Coordinates of N, CA and C and ligand atoms in Angstrom, one line a residue:
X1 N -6.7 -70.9 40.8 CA -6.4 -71.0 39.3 C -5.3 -72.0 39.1
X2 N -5.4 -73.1 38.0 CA -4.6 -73.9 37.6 C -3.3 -72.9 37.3
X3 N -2.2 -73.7 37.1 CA -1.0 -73.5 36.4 C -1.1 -73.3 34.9
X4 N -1.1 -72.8 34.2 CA -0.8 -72.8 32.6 C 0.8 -72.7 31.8
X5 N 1.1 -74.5 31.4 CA 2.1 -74.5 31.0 C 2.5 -73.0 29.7
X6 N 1.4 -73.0 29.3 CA 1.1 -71.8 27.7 C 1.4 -70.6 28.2
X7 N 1.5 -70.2 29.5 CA 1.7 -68.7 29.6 C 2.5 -68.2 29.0
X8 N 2.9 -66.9 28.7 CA 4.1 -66.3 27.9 C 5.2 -66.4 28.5
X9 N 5.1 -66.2 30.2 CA 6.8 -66.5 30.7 C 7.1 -67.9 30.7
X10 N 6.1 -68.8 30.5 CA 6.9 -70.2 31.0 C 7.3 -70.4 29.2
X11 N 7.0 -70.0 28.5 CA 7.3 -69.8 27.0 C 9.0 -69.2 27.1
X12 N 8.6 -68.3 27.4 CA 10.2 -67.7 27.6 C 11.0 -68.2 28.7
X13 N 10.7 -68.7 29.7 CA 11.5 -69.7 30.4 C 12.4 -70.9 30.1
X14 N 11.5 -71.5 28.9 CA 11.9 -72.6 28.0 C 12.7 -72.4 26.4
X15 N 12.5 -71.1 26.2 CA 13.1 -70.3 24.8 C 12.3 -70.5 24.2
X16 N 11.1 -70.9 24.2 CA 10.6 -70.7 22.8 C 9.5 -69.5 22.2
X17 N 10.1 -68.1 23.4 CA 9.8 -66.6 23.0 C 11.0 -66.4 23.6
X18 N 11.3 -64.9 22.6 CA 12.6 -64.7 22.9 C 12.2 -63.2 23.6
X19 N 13.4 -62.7 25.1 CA 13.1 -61.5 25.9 C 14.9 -61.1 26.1
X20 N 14.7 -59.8 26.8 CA 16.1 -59.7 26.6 C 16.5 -59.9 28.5
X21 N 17.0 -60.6 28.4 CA 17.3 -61.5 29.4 C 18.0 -60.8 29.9
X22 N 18.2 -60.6 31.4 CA 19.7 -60.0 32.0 C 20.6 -60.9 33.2
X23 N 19.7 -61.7 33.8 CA 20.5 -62.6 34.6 C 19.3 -64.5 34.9
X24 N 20.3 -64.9 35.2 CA 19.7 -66.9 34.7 C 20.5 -67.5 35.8
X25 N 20.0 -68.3 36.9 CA 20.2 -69.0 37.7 C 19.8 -70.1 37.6
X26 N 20.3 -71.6 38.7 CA 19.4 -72.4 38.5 C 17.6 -72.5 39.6
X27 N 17.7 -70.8 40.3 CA 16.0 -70.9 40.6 C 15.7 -69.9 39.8
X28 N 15.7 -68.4 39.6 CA 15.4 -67.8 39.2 C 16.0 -67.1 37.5
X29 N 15.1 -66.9 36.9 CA 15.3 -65.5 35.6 C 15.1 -64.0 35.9
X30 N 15.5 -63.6 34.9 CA 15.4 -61.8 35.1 C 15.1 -61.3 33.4
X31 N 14.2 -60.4 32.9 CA 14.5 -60.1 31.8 C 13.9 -58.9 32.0
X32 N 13.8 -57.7 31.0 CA 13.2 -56.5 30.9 C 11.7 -56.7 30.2
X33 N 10.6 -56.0 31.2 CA 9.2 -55.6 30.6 C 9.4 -54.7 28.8
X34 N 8.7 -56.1 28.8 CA 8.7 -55.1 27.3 C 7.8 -54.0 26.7
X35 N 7.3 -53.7 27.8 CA 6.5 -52.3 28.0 C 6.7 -52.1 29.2
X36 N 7.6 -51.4 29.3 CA 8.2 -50.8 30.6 C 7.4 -49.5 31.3
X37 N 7.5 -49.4 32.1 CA 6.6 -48.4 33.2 C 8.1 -46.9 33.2
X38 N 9.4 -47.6 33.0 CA 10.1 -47.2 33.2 C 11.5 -47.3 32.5
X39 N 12.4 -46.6 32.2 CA 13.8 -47.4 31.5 C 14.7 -48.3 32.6
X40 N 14.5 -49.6 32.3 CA 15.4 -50.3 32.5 C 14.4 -51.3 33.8
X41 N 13.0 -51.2 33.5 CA 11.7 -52.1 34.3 C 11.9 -53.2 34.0
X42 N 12.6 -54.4 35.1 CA 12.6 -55.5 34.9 C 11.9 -56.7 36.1
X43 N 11.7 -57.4 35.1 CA 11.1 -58.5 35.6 C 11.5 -59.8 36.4
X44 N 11.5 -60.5 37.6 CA 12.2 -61.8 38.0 C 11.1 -62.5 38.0
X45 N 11.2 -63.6 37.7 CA 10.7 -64.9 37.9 C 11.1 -66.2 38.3
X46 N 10.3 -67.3 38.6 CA 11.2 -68.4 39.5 C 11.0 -69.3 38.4
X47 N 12.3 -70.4 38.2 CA 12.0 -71.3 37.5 C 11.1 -72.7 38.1
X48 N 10.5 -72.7 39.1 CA 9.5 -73.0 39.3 C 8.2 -72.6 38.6
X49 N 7.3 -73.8 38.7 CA 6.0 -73.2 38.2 C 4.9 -73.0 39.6
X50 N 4.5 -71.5 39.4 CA 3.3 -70.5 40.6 C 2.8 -69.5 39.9
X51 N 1.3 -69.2 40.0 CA 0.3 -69.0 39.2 C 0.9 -67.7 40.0
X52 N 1.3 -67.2 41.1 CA 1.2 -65.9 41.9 C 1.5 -66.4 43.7
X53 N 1.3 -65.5 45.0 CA 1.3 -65.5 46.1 C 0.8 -66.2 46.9
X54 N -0.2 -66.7 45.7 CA -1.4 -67.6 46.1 C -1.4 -68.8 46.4
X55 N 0.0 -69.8 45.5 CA 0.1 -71.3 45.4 C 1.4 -71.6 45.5
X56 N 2.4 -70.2 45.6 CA 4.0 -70.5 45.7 C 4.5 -71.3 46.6
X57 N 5.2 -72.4 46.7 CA 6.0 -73.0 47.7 C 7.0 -71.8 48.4
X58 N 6.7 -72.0 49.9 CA 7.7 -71.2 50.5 C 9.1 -71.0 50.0
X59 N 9.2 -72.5 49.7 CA 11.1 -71.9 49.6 C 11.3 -71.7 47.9
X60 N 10.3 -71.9 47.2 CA 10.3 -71.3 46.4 C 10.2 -69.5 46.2
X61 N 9.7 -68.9 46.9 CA 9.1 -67.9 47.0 C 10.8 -67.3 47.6
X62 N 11.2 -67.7 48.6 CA 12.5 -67.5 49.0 C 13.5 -67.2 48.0
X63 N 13.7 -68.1 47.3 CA 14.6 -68.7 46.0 C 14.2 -66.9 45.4
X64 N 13.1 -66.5 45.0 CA 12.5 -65.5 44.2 C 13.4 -64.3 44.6
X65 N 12.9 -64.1 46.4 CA 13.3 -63.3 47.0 C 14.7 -62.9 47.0
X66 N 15.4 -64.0 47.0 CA 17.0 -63.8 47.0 C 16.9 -63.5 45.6
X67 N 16.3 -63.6 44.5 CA 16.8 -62.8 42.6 C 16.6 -61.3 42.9
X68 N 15.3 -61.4 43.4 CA 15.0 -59.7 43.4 C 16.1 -59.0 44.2
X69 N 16.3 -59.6 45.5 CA 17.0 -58.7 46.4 C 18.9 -58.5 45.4
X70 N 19.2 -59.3 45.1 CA 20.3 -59.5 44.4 C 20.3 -58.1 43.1
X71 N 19.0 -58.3 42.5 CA 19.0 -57.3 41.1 C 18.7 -56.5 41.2
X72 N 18.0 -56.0 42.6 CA 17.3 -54.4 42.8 C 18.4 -53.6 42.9
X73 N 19.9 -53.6 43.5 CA 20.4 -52.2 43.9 C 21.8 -52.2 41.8
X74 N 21.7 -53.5 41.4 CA 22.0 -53.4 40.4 C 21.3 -52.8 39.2
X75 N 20.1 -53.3 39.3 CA 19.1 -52.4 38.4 C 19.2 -51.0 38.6
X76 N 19.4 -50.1 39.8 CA 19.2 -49.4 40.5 C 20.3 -48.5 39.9
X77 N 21.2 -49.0 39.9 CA 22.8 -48.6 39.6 C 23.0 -48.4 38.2
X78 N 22.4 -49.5 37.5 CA 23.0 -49.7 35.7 C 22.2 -48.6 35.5
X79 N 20.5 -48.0 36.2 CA 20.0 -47.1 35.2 C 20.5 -46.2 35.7
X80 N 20.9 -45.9 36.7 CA 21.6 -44.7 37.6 C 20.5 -43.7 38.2
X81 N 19.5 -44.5 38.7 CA 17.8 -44.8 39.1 C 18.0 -43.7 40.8
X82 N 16.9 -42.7 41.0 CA 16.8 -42.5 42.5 C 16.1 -43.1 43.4
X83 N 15.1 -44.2 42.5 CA 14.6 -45.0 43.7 C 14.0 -46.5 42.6
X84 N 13.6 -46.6 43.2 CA 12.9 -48.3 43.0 C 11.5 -48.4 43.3
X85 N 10.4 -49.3 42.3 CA 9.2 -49.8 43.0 C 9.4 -51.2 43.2
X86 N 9.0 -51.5 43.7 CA 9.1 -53.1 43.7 C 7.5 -53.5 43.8
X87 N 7.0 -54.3 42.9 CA 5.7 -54.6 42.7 C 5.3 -55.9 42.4
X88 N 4.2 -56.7 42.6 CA 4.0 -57.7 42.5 C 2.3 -58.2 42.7
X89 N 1.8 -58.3 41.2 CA 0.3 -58.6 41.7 C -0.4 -60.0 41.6
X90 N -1.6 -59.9 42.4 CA -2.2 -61.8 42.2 C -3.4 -61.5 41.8
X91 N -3.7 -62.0 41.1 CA -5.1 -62.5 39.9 C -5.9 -61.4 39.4
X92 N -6.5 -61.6 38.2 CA -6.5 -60.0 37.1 C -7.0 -59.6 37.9
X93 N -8.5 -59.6 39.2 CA -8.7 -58.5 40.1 C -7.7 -57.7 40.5
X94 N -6.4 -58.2 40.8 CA -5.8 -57.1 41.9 C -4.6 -56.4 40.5
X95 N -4.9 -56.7 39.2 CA -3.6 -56.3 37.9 C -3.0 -57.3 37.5
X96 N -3.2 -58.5 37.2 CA -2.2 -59.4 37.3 C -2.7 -60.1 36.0
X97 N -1.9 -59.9 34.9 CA -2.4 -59.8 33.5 C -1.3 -61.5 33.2
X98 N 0.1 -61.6 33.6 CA 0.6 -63.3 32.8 C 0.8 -64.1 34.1
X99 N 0.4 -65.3 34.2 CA 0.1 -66.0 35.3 C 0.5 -67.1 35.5
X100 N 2.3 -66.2 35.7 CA 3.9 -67.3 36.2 C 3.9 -65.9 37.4
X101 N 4.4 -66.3 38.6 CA 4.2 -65.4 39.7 C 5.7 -64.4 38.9
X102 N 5.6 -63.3 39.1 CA 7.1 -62.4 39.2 C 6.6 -61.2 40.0
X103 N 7.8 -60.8 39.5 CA 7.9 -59.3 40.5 C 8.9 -58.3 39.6
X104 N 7.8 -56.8 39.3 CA 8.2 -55.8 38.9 C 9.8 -55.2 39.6
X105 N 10.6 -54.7 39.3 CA 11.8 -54.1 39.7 C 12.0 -52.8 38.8
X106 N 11.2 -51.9 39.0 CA 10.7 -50.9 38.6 C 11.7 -49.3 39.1
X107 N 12.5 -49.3 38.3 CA 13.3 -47.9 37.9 C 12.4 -46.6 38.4
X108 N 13.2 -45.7 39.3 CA 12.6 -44.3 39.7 C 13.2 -43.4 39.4
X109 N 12.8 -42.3 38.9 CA 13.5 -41.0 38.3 C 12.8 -39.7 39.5
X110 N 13.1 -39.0 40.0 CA 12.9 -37.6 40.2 C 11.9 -36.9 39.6
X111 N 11.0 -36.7 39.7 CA 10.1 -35.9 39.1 C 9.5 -36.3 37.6
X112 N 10.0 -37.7 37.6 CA 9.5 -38.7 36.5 C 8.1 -39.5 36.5
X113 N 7.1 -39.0 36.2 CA 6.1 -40.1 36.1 C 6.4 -41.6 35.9
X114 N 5.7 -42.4 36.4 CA 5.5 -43.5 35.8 C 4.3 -43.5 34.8
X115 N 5.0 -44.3 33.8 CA 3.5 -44.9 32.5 C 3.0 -45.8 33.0
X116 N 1.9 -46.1 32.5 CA 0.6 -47.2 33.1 C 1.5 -48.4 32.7
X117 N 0.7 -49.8 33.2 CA 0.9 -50.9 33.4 C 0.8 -50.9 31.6
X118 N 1.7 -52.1 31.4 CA 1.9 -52.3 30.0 C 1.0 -51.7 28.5
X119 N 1.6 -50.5 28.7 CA 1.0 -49.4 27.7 C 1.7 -49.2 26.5
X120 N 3.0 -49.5 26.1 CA 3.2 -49.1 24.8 C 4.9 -50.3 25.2
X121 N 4.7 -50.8 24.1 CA 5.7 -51.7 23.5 C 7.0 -50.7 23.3
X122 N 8.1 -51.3 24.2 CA 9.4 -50.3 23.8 C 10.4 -50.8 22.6
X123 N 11.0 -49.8 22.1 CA 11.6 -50.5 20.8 C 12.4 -51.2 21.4
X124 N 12.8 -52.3 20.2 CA 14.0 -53.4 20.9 C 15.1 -52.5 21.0
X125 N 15.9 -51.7 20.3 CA 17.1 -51.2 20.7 C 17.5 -50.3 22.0
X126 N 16.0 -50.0 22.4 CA 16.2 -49.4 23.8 C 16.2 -50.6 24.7
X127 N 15.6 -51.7 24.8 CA 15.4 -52.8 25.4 C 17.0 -53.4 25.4
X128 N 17.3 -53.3 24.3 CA 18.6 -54.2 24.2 C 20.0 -53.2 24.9
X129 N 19.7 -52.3 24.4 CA 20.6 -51.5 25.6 C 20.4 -51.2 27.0
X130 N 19.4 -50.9 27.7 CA 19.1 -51.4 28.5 C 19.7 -52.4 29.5
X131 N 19.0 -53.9 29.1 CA 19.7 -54.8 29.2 C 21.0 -55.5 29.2
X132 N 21.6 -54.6 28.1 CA 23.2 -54.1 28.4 C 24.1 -53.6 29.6
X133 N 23.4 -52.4 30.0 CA 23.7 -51.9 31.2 C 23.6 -52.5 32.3
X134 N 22.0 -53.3 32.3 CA 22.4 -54.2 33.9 C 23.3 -54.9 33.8
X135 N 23.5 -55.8 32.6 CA 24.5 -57.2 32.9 C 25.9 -56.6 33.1
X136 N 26.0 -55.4 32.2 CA 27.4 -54.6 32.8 C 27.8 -54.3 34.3
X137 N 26.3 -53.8 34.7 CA 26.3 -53.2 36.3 C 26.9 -54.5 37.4
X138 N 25.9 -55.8 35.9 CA 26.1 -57.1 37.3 C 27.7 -57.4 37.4
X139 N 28.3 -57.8 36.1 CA 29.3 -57.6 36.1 C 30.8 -57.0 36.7
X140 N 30.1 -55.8 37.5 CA 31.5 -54.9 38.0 C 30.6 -54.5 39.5
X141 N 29.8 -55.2 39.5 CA 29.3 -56.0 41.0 C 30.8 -55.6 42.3
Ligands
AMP1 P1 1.4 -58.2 35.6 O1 0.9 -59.6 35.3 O2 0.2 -57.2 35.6 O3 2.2 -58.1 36.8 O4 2.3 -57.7 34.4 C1 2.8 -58.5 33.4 C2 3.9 -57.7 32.7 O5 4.5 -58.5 31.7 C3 3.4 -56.4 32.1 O6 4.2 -55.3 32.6 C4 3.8 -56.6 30.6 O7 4.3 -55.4 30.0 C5 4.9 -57.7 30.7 N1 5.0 -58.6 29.5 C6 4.0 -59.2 28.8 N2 4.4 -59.9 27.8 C7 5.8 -59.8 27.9 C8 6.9 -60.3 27.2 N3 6.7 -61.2 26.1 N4 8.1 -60.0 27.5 C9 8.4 -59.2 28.5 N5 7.4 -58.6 29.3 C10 6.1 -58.9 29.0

């Protein structure tokens, strides 16, 4: 599968959809699912353009690896989370609904279900607080 400049994250990569962002490098972004599986389910992506697993440049993929590894035990902390998913799928056969490669950073509670894959739109003021708390968490890093 080609690249598609039109996707929604390379949209939000460039600003011209707005997400609530929590950390910006020069390889990678971070923002929160805006239908979260979870409180505080966030998303990284590379500012690279990769449809998925499938066409990523290694050290691109690297670059990725170092955002996620960086934001998982912060994510982990700002929600005050007992575990983590870490998820990541390639082409709508395997769930893979917007087609800029990322990777889920998925919040675990105790005896907490997860909700299905993007099932209900969370309100912005949860989103935005949220969001709040990682960049706080990143902050006192
Ligand atoms: P997938 O491609 O299946 O790994 O999942 C794409 C994810 O992107 C889903 O969890 C959606 O809830 C999420 N999503 C879709 N549009 C947006 C958006 N505009 N801002 C934030 N998250 C989004």
């Amino acid at each position: 599968m080609a690249y598609d400049d039109n996707n929604i994250f390379a949209k939000i990569l460039r600003g011209e959809m707005p997400c609530n962002k929590v950390y910006e490098d020069d390889k990678v972004f971070a923002f929160l699912d805006i239908m979260p599986r979870s409180a505080g389910h966030t998303l990284v992506i590379p500012k690279a353009k990769a449809v998925n697993m499938l066409d990523i440049e290694p050290d691109d993929l690297c670059d990725l690896m170092r955002g996620v590894r960086m934001l998982a035990p912060v994510v982990k902390r700002a929600m005050s989370a007992d575990g983590l998913l870490i998820q990541q799928f390639n082409e709508a056969a395997a769930g893979q609904m917007v087609f800029h490669i990322h990777f889920h950073i998925v919040p675990r509670f105790e005896g907490q279900p997860l909700k299905p894959c993007a099932s209900k739109m969370e309100d912005a003021e949860i989103l935005a607080a949220n969001a709040a708390k990682i960049i706080a968490a990143m902050e006192t890093a």
